[in-house]
CSV table of C-alpha atoms and ligand atoms in Angstrom, one decimal:
chain,number,residue,atom,x,y,z
D,1,MET,CA,51.0,70.3,121.7
D,2,CYS,CA,48.3,71.0,123.5
D,3,LEU,CA,45.4,69.7,121.1
D,4,ALA,CA,44.3,66.8,120.0
D,5,VAL,CA,44.2,66.3,116.0
D,6,PRO,CA,41.3,63.7,114.1
D,7,GLY,CA,42.9,61.2,111.9
D,8,ARG,CA,41.7,58.3,110.0
D,9,ILE,CA,42.9,55.2,111.3
D,10,LEU,CA,44.5,53.1,107.5
D,11,SER,CA,45.5,50.1,108.9
D,12,LEU,CA,46.0,47.7,112.8
D,13,GLN,CA,49.2,46.4,114.0
D,14,GLU,CA,50.3,44.6,117.0
D,15,ARG,CA,53.6,46.1,117.8
D,16,ASN,CA,55.3,44.7,121.3
D,17,GLY,CA,51.7,42.8,122.6
D,18,THR,CA,50.4,46.2,121.8
D,19,LEU,CA,47.1,47.7,119.8
D,20,MET,CA,49.1,49.9,117.7
D,21,SER,CA,48.0,52.1,114.4
D,22,ILE,CA,48.4,53.6,110.9
D,23,VAL,CA,46.1,57.0,111.4
D,24,ASP,CA,46.4,59.3,108.1
D,25,PHE,CA,45.8,63.1,109.0
D,26,GLY,CA,44.8,65.0,106.4
D,27,GLY,CA,48.3,63.9,104.0
D,28,VAL,CA,49.8,63.8,107.8
D,29,GLN,CA,50.8,59.8,109.0
D,30,LYS,CA,52.0,58.9,112.2
D,31,ASP,CA,51.8,56.0,113.9
D,32,VAL,CA,48.6,55.7,116.8
D,33,CYS,CA,47.9,53.8,119.3
D,34,LEU,CA,45.4,52.0,120.0
D,35,GLN,CA,45.0,50.1,123.5
D,36,TYR,CA,42.3,53.9,125.2
D,37,ILE,CA,39.8,53.3,121.9
D,38,PRO,CA,40.8,49.7,122.1
D,39,ASP,CA,37.1,48.2,119.3
D,40,ALA,CA,38.7,51.0,116.8
D,41,THR,CA,38.8,49.2,113.2
D,42,VAL,CA,40.2,50.6,109.4
D,43,GLY,CA,38.4,53.2,107.9
D,44,ASP,CA,37.1,55.2,111.5
D,45,TYR,CA,38.0,58.3,113.4
D,46,VAL,CA,40.2,59.2,116.0
D,47,VAL,CA,40.8,62.0,118.1
D,48,VAL,CA,44.1,62.0,118.8
D,49,HIS,CA,46.7,63.3,121.5
D,50,VAL,CA,50.7,63.0,121.6
D,51,GLY,CA,50.5,59.5,119.4
D,52,PHE,CA,47.2,58.4,121.2
D,53,ALA,CA,43.7,57.7,120.9
D,54,ILE,CA,41.4,59.3,123.1
D,55,GLN,CA,37.9,59.4,121.8
D,56,ARG,CA,35.7,57.6,119.2
D,57,LEU,CA,34.9,60.4,116.4
D,58,ASP,CA,32.7,60.3,114.0
D,59,GLU,CA,34.2,62.4,110.1
D,60,GLU,CA,31.7,64.8,109.2
D,61,SER,CA,32.7,66.4,112.9
D,62,ALA,CA,37.0,65.5,112.6
D,63,LEU,CA,36.4,66.7,108.6
D,64,GLN,CA,35.7,70.2,110.1
D,65,THR,CA,38.3,69.4,113.0
D,66,LEU,CA,40.8,69.4,110.8
D,67,ALA,CA,39.7,71.5,108.5
D,68,GLU,CA,39.9,74.1,110.2
D,69,PHE,CA,43.4,73.2,112.0
D,70,GLU,CA,45.1,73.5,108.7
D,71,HIS,CA,43.4,76.9,108.4
D,72,LEU,CA,44.5,78.1,112.4
D,73,GLY,CA,48.0,77.2,111.3
D,74,VAL,CA,47.9,73.8,113.9
D,75,LEU,CA,48.9,71.2,112.3
D,76,LYS,CA,52.0,72.8,111.3
D,77,GLU,CA,53.4,73.5,114.6
D,78,GLU,CA,51.7,69.7,115.9
D,79,PHE,CA,53.5,67.8,113.0
D,80,GLY,CA,56.4,69.8,112.0
D,81,ASN,CA,60.3,69.4,113.5
D,82,GLY,CA,60.9,71.2,117.2
D,83,PHE,CA,63.2,72.7,116.4
D,84,GLU,CA,62.8,73.9,113.9
D,85,ILE,CA,60.6,75.9,114.5
D,86,ALA,CA,61.9,76.4,118.5
D,87,ALA,CA,65.2,78.0,115.5
D,88,ARG,CA,63.2,80.3,114.1
D,89,GLN,CA,61.2,81.8,116.8
D,90,ALA,CA,64.5,82.1,118.4
D,91,GLY,CA,66.5,83.2,115.5
D,92,LEU,CA,69.1,81.0,116.0
D,93,ALA,CA,70.4,78.1,114.4
D,94,ASN,CA,68.5,74.6,114.1
D,95,PRO,CA,70.9,72.5,116.4
D,96,GLU,CA,69.6,69.4,114.8
D,97,THR,CA,71.5,70.4,111.9
D,98,ALA,CA,74.3,71.4,113.2
D,99,GLN,CA,74.8,68.3,114.3
D,100,PRO,CA,73.3,65.4,112.0
D,101,GLN,CA,71.9,63.5,114.1
D,102,GLN,CA,68.1,61.8,113.0
D,103,SER,CA,66.5,63.8,110.5
D,104,ASP,CA,62.7,62.9,112.0
D,105,GLU,CA,60.9,65.3,109.4
D,106,PRO,CA,57.2,64.4,109.3
D,107,GLU,CA,55.5,62.7,105.3
D,108,VAL,CA,53.7,65.6,104.8
D,109,ARG,CA,52.1,65.9,101.3
D,110,SER,CA,49.9,68.0,100.4
A,1,MET,CA,39.8,95.5,113.1
A,2,LYS,CA,38.2,90.9,113.3
A,3,TYR,CA,36.5,90.1,110.9
A,4,LEU,CA,34.3,87.1,110.9
A,5,ASP,CA,35.2,86.1,107.1
A,6,GLU,CA,38.3,84.6,108.9
A,7,PHE,CA,36.1,82.1,111.0
A,8,SER,CA,35.4,78.5,108.9
A,9,ASN,CA,32.0,79.3,108.4
A,10,PRO,CA,31.7,82.7,108.8
A,11,GLN,CA,27.0,82.1,108.8
A,12,LEU,CA,27.0,80.6,111.7
A,13,ALA,CA,29.3,82.1,114.0
A,14,GLY,CA,27.1,85.6,112.8
A,15,VAL,CA,24.0,83.7,114.7
A,16,LEU,CA,25.8,82.8,117.7
A,17,LEU,CA,27.4,86.2,118.0
A,18,GLU,CA,24.5,88.2,117.9
A,19,ARG,CA,22.5,85.2,120.0
A,20,ILE,CA,25.4,86.0,122.5
A,21,ARG,CA,24.5,90.6,122.5
A,22,GLU,CA,20.8,89.5,123.1
A,23,SER,CA,21.2,87.6,126.3
A,24,ALA,CA,24.1,89.8,127.6
A,25,THR,CA,22.1,92.5,129.8
A,26,ARG,CA,25.4,92.6,132.0
A,27,ARG,CA,29.2,92.2,132.8
A,28,TRP,CA,30.0,88.9,132.7
A,29,ALA,CA,33.9,88.1,133.0
A,30,ILE,CA,34.4,83.9,131.6
A,31,MET,CA,37.8,81.7,132.5
A,32,GLU,CA,38.6,80.4,129.7
A,33,VAL,CA,40.9,77.4,131.7
A,34,CYS,CA,42.3,75.4,128.7
A,35,GLY,CA,45.5,77.5,126.2
A,36,GLY,CA,44.4,75.7,123.1
A,37,GLN,CA,40.5,77.7,123.3
A,38,THR,CA,43.4,81.0,124.2
A,39,HIS,CA,45.0,80.8,121.3
A,40,SER,CA,42.2,80.4,118.9
A,41,ILE,CA,40.0,83.4,120.7
A,42,ILE,CA,43.2,86.2,120.6
A,43,ARG,CA,43.9,84.6,116.3
A,44,HIS,CA,40.2,84.9,115.3
A,45,GLY,CA,39.8,87.8,117.3
A,46,ILE,CA,36.3,86.1,119.3
A,47,ASP,CA,37.3,88.4,122.4
A,48,GLN,CA,36.7,92.1,120.5
A,49,LEU,CA,34.2,90.8,118.3
A,50,LEU,CA,31.9,89.6,121.9
A,51,PRO,CA,30.1,92.3,122.7
A,52,GLU,CA,31.9,94.7,125.6
A,53,THR,CA,30.2,93.7,128.3
A,54,ILE,CA,32.1,90.0,127.7
A,55,GLU,CA,35.2,89.7,129.2
A,56,MET,CA,37.1,86.8,128.5
A,57,ILE,CA,39.8,86.5,131.1
A,58,HIS,CA,42.5,83.8,130.1
A,59,GLY,CA,42.9,80.7,132.7
A,60,PRO,CA,45.9,78.7,133.1
A,61,GLY,CA,45.8,75.6,130.7
A,62,CYS,CA,48.7,75.2,129.1
A,63,PRO,CA,50.7,73.2,130.2
A,64,VAL,CA,54.0,74.1,128.9
A,65,CYS,CA,54.2,77.0,131.1
A,66,VAL,CA,52.4,76.5,134.5
A,67,THR,CA,55.3,73.5,134.5
A,68,PRO,CA,57.3,74.9,137.4
A,69,LEU,CA,61.1,76.5,137.1
A,70,GLY,CA,62.0,74.3,139.7
A,71,MET,CA,60.7,71.2,136.6
A,72,ILE,CA,63.0,72.3,133.8
A,73,ASP,CA,66.3,73.6,136.4
A,74,LYS,CA,65.9,69.4,136.3
A,75,ALA,CA,65.3,68.8,132.7
A,76,LEU,CA,68.1,70.8,131.9
A,77,ASP,CA,70.7,69.3,134.6
A,78,ILE,CA,69.4,65.4,133.4
A,79,ALA,CA,69.9,66.3,129.4
A,80,SER,CA,73.5,67.3,130.5
A,81,GLN,CA,74.6,64.5,131.9
A,82,PRO,CA,76.2,61.8,129.8
A,83,GLY,CA,74.9,59.3,128.5
A,84,VAL,CA,71.5,60.4,129.2
A,85,ILE,CA,68.7,60.5,126.0
A,86,PHE,CA,66.3,63.7,126.8
A,87,CYS,CA,63.3,63.2,125.2
A,88,SER,CA,60.8,66.0,125.2
A,89,PHE,CA,57.6,67.4,122.9
A,90,GLY,CA,59.0,70.4,120.6
A,91,ASP,CA,57.6,73.2,123.1
A,92,MET,CA,59.1,72.9,126.6
A,93,LEU,CA,63.1,73.6,124.4
A,94,ARG,CA,62.8,77.0,124.5
A,95,VAL,CA,60.9,77.7,128.7
A,96,PRO,CA,63.7,79.0,130.1
A,97,GLY,CA,65.3,77.3,132.8
A,98,SER,CA,66.9,79.5,135.7
A,99,SER,CA,69.5,80.2,133.4
A,100,LYS,CA,69.0,78.5,130.3
A,101,ASP,CA,67.0,75.8,127.7
A,102,LEU,CA,66.8,72.7,126.4
A,103,PHE,CA,67.5,73.9,123.4
A,104,ARG,CA,71.1,75.7,124.9
A,105,VAL,CA,72.0,72.3,126.5
A,106,LYS,CA,71.4,71.1,122.8
A,107,SER,CA,73.7,73.5,120.6
A,108,GLU,CA,76.9,72.3,123.6
A,109,GLY,CA,76.2,69.2,122.2
A,110,GLY,CA,73.6,67.5,125.2
A,111,ASP,CA,71.2,64.4,123.2
A,112,VAL,CA,67.9,66.5,123.1
A,113,ARG,CA,65.5,64.9,120.5
A,114,VAL,CA,62.1,66.1,119.6
A,115,VAL,CA,59.7,64.0,120.1
A,116,TYR,CA,55.9,62.7,118.7
A,117,SER,CA,54.1,60.8,121.5
A,118,PRO,CA,56.0,58.8,124.4
A,119,LEU,CA,56.5,56.1,122.9
A,120,ASP,CA,58.9,57.3,120.6
A,121,ALA,CA,61.4,57.9,124.1
A,122,LEU,CA,60.3,53.9,124.8
A,123,GLU,CA,61.0,52.7,121.3
A,124,LEU,CA,64.4,54.4,121.6
A,125,ALA,CA,65.9,53.2,125.1
A,126,GLN,CA,64.7,49.6,123.6
A,127,ALA,CA,67.5,51.0,120.3
A,128,ASN,CA,69.7,52.3,123.0
A,129,PRO,CA,70.4,50.1,125.9
A,130,ASP,CA,73.0,51.7,126.9
A,131,ARG,CA,71.7,55.0,127.5
A,132,GLN,CA,69.5,56.3,130.2
A,133,VAL,CA,67.0,57.5,127.9
A,134,VAL,CA,64.4,60.2,130.1
A,135,PHE,CA,60.9,62.0,128.3
A,136,PHE,CA,60.4,64.8,130.1
A,137,GLY,CA,56.5,63.8,131.1
A,138,ILE,CA,54.5,67.0,131.1
A,139,GLY,CA,50.7,68.2,130.5
A,140,PHE,CA,46.9,68.0,131.6
A,141,GLU,CA,45.0,64.9,132.2
A,142,THR,CA,44.5,64.9,127.7
A,143,THR,CA,48.3,63.3,128.5
A,144,ALA,CA,48.4,61.9,131.5
A,145,PRO,CA,46.9,58.6,129.8
A,146,ALA,CA,49.8,58.6,127.1
A,147,ASN,CA,52.3,59.6,129.2
A,148,ALA,CA,50.3,56.7,132.0
A,149,MET,CA,50.9,53.6,129.7
A,150,THR,CA,53.9,54.1,128.2
A,151,VAL,CA,55.2,53.9,132.3
A,152,TYR,CA,53.1,50.4,131.8
A,153,GLN,CA,54.7,49.1,128.6
A,154,ALA,CA,58.8,49.9,130.1
A,155,LYS,CA,58.0,47.9,133.5
A,156,ARG,CA,56.2,45.2,131.4
A,157,LEU,CA,58.7,44.7,128.3
A,158,GLY,CA,60.9,45.3,131.7
A,159,ILE,CA,63.2,47.6,130.5
A,160,LYS,CA,65.5,49.5,132.8
A,161,ASN,CA,66.7,52.6,130.7
A,162,PHE,CA,64.3,54.9,130.6
A,163,SER,CA,62.2,57.0,133.0
A,164,LEU,CA,59.5,59.6,133.7
A,165,LEU,CA,60.6,63.5,134.8
A,166,VAL,CA,56.9,63.5,136.1
A,167,SER,CA,55.2,67.4,136.6
A,168,HIS,CA,52.1,66.4,135.0
A,169,VAL,CA,49.0,68.8,136.6
A,170,LEU,CA,44.8,68.3,136.9
A,171,VAL,CA,43.0,71.0,135.9
A,172,PRO,CA,39.8,70.4,138.2
A,173,PRO,CA,41.8,71.3,141.3
A,174,ALA,CA,43.2,74.4,139.4
A,175,ILE,CA,40.0,76.1,138.5
A,176,ALA,CA,39.0,75.5,142.6
A,177,ALA,CA,42.1,77.9,143.6
A,178,ILE,CA,40.4,80.6,141.2
A,179,MET,CA,37.5,80.6,142.2
A,180,GLU,CA,39.1,81.3,146.1
A,181,SER,CA,41.9,83.9,145.7
A,182,PRO,CA,40.4,86.7,147.4
A,183,ASP,CA,40.9,88.9,144.0
A,184,CYS,CA,40.0,86.3,142.0
A,185,ARG,CA,37.1,87.7,138.8
A,186,VAL,CA,35.6,84.8,137.6
A,187,GLN,CA,32.4,83.9,137.0
A,188,ALA,CA,32.0,81.9,135.3
A,189,PHE,CA,34.5,78.4,133.0
A,190,LEU,CA,34.7,77.1,129.9
A,191,ALA,CA,36.2,73.6,131.2
A,192,ALA,CA,39.2,72.5,128.8
A,193,GLY,CA,37.1,70.1,125.8
A,194,HIS,CA,39.7,67.3,125.8
A,195,VAL,CA,40.7,67.1,128.8
A,196,CYS,CA,37.3,66.2,128.9
A,197,THR,CA,36.9,63.7,127.4
A,198,VAL,CA,40.0,62.0,129.5
A,199,MET,CA,38.2,62.6,132.5
A,200,GLY,CA,34.5,62.6,131.4
A,201,THR,CA,32.8,65.8,133.0
A,202,ARG,CA,31.6,64.7,136.8
A,203,GLU,CA,34.3,66.1,138.8
A,204,TYR,CA,32.6,69.6,137.8
A,205,PRO,CA,29.1,69.7,139.4
A,206,PRO,CA,30.5,69.9,142.8
A,207,LEU,CA,33.0,72.9,141.8
A,208,ALA,CA,30.0,74.2,140.0
A,209,GLU,CA,27.6,73.4,143.5
A,210,LYS,CA,30.4,74.2,145.8
A,211,TYR,CA,31.5,78.2,143.6
A,212,GLU,CA,28.1,78.8,142.1
A,213,VAL,CA,29.8,79.1,138.9
A,214,PRO,CA,28.5,77.8,135.4
A,215,VAL,CA,30.9,75.5,134.0
A,216,VAL,CA,30.7,75.0,130.7
A,217,VAL,CA,32.5,72.1,128.7
A,218,THR,CA,34.3,73.5,125.1
A,219,GLY,CA,35.8,72.4,122.1
A,220,PHE,CA,39.0,74.5,120.8
A,221,GLU,CA,37.7,75.7,118.1
A,222,PRO,CA,36.6,79.3,117.0
A,223,LEU,CA,33.0,77.8,115.7
A,224,ASP,CA,32.8,75.4,120.0
A,225,ILE,CA,34.5,78.4,121.5
A,226,LEU,CA,31.7,80.9,120.3
A,227,GLU,CA,28.8,78.1,121.2
A,228,GLY,CA,30.2,77.3,124.8
A,229,ILE,CA,30.5,81.2,125.1
A,230,ARG,CA,26.4,81.7,124.1
A,231,ARG,CA,25.6,78.6,126.8
A,232,THR,CA,27.3,79.8,129.7
A,233,VAL,CA,25.7,84.1,128.7
A,234,ILE,CA,22.4,81.9,129.0
A,235,GLN,CA,23.6,80.8,132.1
A,236,LEU,CA,24.6,83.5,133.7
A,237,GLU,CA,22.1,85.7,132.6
A,238,SER,CA,18.8,82.9,134.9
A,239,GLY,CA,21.2,82.9,137.1
A,240,ARG,CA,22.2,79.0,137.5
A,241,HIS,CA,25.5,77.3,137.7
A,242,GLU,CA,25.3,73.7,136.8
A,243,VAL,CA,27.8,71.8,134.0
A,244,GLU,CA,26.9,71.6,130.2
A,245,ASN,CA,28.4,69.6,127.2
A,246,ALA,CA,28.6,72.0,124.2
A,247,TYR,CA,31.3,68.8,122.8
A,248,PRO,CA,29.2,65.8,123.4
A,249,ARG,CA,30.7,64.9,119.7
A,250,ALA,CA,34.0,64.7,121.2
A,251,VAL,CA,33.5,64.3,125.8
A,252,ALA,CA,30.7,61.8,127.4
A,253,GLU,CA,29.9,61.9,130.3
A,254,ALA,CA,32.1,58.9,131.4
A,255,GLY,CA,35.2,60.2,130.0
A,256,ASN,CA,37.3,57.4,128.4
A,257,PRO,CA,37.1,54.5,130.7
A,258,VAL,CA,40.1,53.0,129.7
A,259,ALA,CA,42.7,55.7,129.7
A,260,LYS,CA,40.9,56.6,133.3
A,261,GLN,CA,41.9,52.6,135.1
A,262,MET,CA,45.4,53.6,133.8
A,263,LEU,CA,46.2,56.7,135.0
A,264,GLU,CA,44.5,55.3,138.3
A,265,ASP,CA,47.3,52.4,138.1
A,266,VAL,CA,50.3,54.4,137.3
A,267,PHE,CA,49.1,57.5,139.3
A,268,GLU,CA,48.8,59.1,142.3
A,269,VAL,CA,48.1,62.4,143.0
A,270,THR,CA,50.0,64.9,144.8
A,271,ASP,CA,51.3,68.7,145.5
A,272,ARG,CA,51.7,70.2,142.8
A,273,ALA,CA,54.2,74.3,142.3
A,274,TRP,CA,52.4,75.8,139.7
A,275,ARG,CA,55.1,78.1,137.7
A,276,GLY,CA,53.9,81.9,138.8
A,277,ILE,CA,52.1,80.7,141.0
A,278,GLY,CA,53.1,78.2,143.7
A,279,VAL,CA,51.5,75.0,144.6
A,280,ILE,CA,48.4,73.9,144.8
A,281,PRO,CA,47.1,70.7,146.7
A,282,ARG,CA,46.5,68.0,145.0
A,283,SER,CA,46.8,69.1,141.5
A,284,GLY,CA,49.2,66.9,140.1
A,285,TRP,CA,50.4,63.4,139.6
A,286,ARG,CA,53.1,61.7,140.6
A,287,LEU,CA,54.0,57.9,140.1
A,288,SER,CA,52.5,55.3,142.7
A,289,ASP,CA,54.4,53.6,144.2
A,290,ARG,CA,54.4,50.5,141.6
A,291,TYR,CA,56.0,52.6,138.8
A,292,ARG,CA,58.4,54.5,141.7
A,293,GLU,CA,61.2,53.0,139.9
A,294,PHE,CA,60.8,54.8,136.6
A,295,ASP,CA,60.6,58.3,138.4
A,296,ALA,CA,63.8,60.2,137.3
A,297,GLU,CA,64.0,62.6,140.2
A,298,GLN,CA,65.5,60.0,141.5
A,299,ARG,CA,66.8,58.1,139.2
A,300,PHE,CA,69.2,61.0,139.3
A,301,ALA,CA,69.3,62.1,142.3
A,302,VAL,CA,68.5,66.4,141.3
A,303,GLY,CA,66.6,66.9,144.7
A,304,ASP,CA,67.6,70.3,145.4
A,305,LEU,CA,68.1,72.7,142.9
A,306,GLN,CA,68.6,76.7,143.9
A,307,THR,CA,65.9,78.0,141.1
A,308,ALA,CA,66.1,82.1,139.8
A,309,GLU,CA,62.6,82.9,138.7
A,310,SER,CA,63.4,86.1,136.9
A,311,SER,CA,62.1,89.3,139.2
A,312,ILE,CA,59.7,91.2,135.7
A,313,CYS,CA,57.6,89.1,134.4
A,314,ARG,CA,54.4,88.8,135.4
A,315,SER,CA,53.1,85.2,134.6
A,316,GLY,CA,51.5,83.9,137.2
A,317,GLU,CA,49.2,87.2,137.8
A,318,VAL,CA,48.4,86.3,133.6
A,319,LEU,CA,48.4,83.1,133.9
A,320,GLN,CA,46.0,83.8,137.3
A,321,GLY,CA,43.3,85.9,135.4
A,322,LEU,CA,44.9,88.8,137.4
A,323,ILE,CA,46.5,91.0,134.9
A,324,LYS,CA,46.4,91.0,130.9
A,325,PRO,CA,49.5,90.3,128.4
A,326,HIS,CA,50.4,93.6,127.7
A,327,GLU,CA,49.5,95.1,130.8
A,328,CYS,CA,53.3,93.6,132.3
A,329,ALA,CA,55.8,96.2,131.5
A,330,ALA,CA,58.1,93.6,129.9
A,331,PHE,CA,56.3,93.2,127.5
A,332,GLY,CA,57.3,92.6,123.8
A,333,LYS,CA,60.1,95.6,124.5
A,334,GLN,CA,62.6,92.8,127.4
A,335,CYS,CA,60.3,90.0,126.5
A,336,THR,CA,58.8,88.9,123.0
A,337,PRO,CA,59.8,84.6,122.1
A,338,ARG,CA,62.6,85.5,120.5
A,339,ASN,CA,63.7,86.2,123.9
A,340,PRO,CA,61.2,84.8,126.5
A,341,LEU,CA,61.5,86.2,130.1
A,342,GLY,CA,58.3,83.6,131.3
A,343,ALA,CA,57.0,80.3,130.0
A,344,THR,CA,53.6,81.9,128.5
A,345,MET,CA,55.6,83.6,126.6
A,346,VAL,CA,56.8,80.8,124.5
A,347,SER,CA,54.6,78.7,123.8
A,348,SER,CA,51.8,79.5,122.0
A,349,GLU,CA,49.1,78.0,123.9
A,350,GLY,CA,50.0,80.7,126.7
A,351,ALA,CA,49.0,84.6,127.0
A,352,CYS,CA,51.8,86.4,126.3
A,353,ALA,CA,53.3,84.7,122.8
A,354,ALA,CA,49.5,84.5,121.9
A,355,TYR,CA,48.7,88.8,122.5
A,356,TYR,CA,51.9,89.3,121.2
A,357,LEU,CA,51.6,86.7,117.8
A,358,TYR,CA,48.0,88.2,116.3
A,359,ARG,CA,47.7,92.2,118.5
A,360,ARG,CA,51.0,94.0,118.0
A,361,LEU,CA,48.6,97.1,117.9
A,362,ASP,CA,48.2,96.4,121.5
A,363,LEU,CA,52.1,96.8,122.0
A,364,PRO,CA,53.2,99.8,122.6
A,365,ALA,CA,53.5,102.5,119.5
A,366,GLU,CA,57.4,101.7,119.9
A,367,VAL,CA,57.3,98.8,119.9
A,368,ALA,CA,54.7,98.1,117.2
A,369,HIS,CA,56.0,100.5,114.5
A,370,ALA,CA,60.0,99.2,115.2
Z,401,LIG,S1,55.3,89.9,129.1
Z,401,LIG,FE1,57.1,87.9,129.6
Z,401,LIG,S2,57.8,89.2,131.3
Z,401,LIG,FE2,55.8,89.1,131.8
Z,401,LIG,S3,54.3,87.3,131.8
Z,401,LIG,FE3,54.7,87.4,129.9
Z,401,LIG,S4,56.4,86.2,129.1
Z,401,LIG,FE4,56.3,87.4,131.5
């Protein structure tokens, strides 16, 4: 969780009086809060940490970083299902699927 | 043996390594503060590719690892209470408390949920007005703006069933504490790039000055780290101790002013205990008086829990760079990612886990061949 991942802003929207956006991280799309980069706009690349854009980034650096993170296997960890990852690591059953509540699998398109 | 072709740009990595090799005429010990950098260094074998005279010491910059046991126990206690939805980042699930972890609480029927962002927890609170939703607010200066904004929103929207269990820690006081330790061997720091994205670089010149230690702001990617090391070695060799920004594409000197202002509004500086290290004065944030009503510790009265730390785990020494993970007798034996004794074996940003995952050869022979 301590990494910040660059992504591209696909759309902007106002929610509850807050500037939100959908950001694409090389195929994974997430809701991202833009309040800290208020002048960002569609098509811009931003560095995102736990759902908040904290810095703008140029396209070339952003794409390089994404490719690097993909290579490091970091993206799966950042956007994968936390219980699934923990269950695999522990060699235990995933308590989320044992008692289904809500599935928040990210849509990973590759 | 590690090979350069594992890098995204092997030629550039080769050039940087060559430059480091040419520059380094003496032994130097450099600490990378950030756990993300530790992960990258071990995964790519950067420490093995470096000349033997350069030692990388792994720092305390993994927020999962330094969250104190008492705070984990509070989280477990709150998460076990009926009517509570406890939200956390996924990497907190298996951090051992005194007797169990959040994963166990979930298996026992507690409503523990993994969220991507603290705002997701706030949405859960809005969708479940009859439940108490608690978010585990851990992390360094990079994560804190997200939690600050979430509490700010909760107050603005009048959401009463949301609270934050706050355990934020700050990098500069940790650097000072490491330099003040009588056993300190660190001669230079790679500062954590994304912390500086938020906070900027102005907190570091006084530290560089006071402890006569070079500080180079560095990113996470292998090439960024090599460039950070190169600049650090050049400073060390020429007897300089300055703050340099080797990550200008993401870090401005002033940081992110909007985020800093939000942090100032929502949080105030406090003493914090670091797991394995102890209390470092003025090294963390707690909610300021204006937002105290959103403090989960107050709402759930989890003041005085008894904690019991594993007696064999040496993660405190690992976090301060005093020993390497495999020097711990439990490493790879009683303690593995499947059965972690300390938090540094849980998080992939923890030094013990990084050594275990990528350094099988350093394990005692009987384990490596098991
Ligand atoms: S190997 Fe395990 S027991 Fe030893 S210091 Fe690391 S986390 Fe603690």
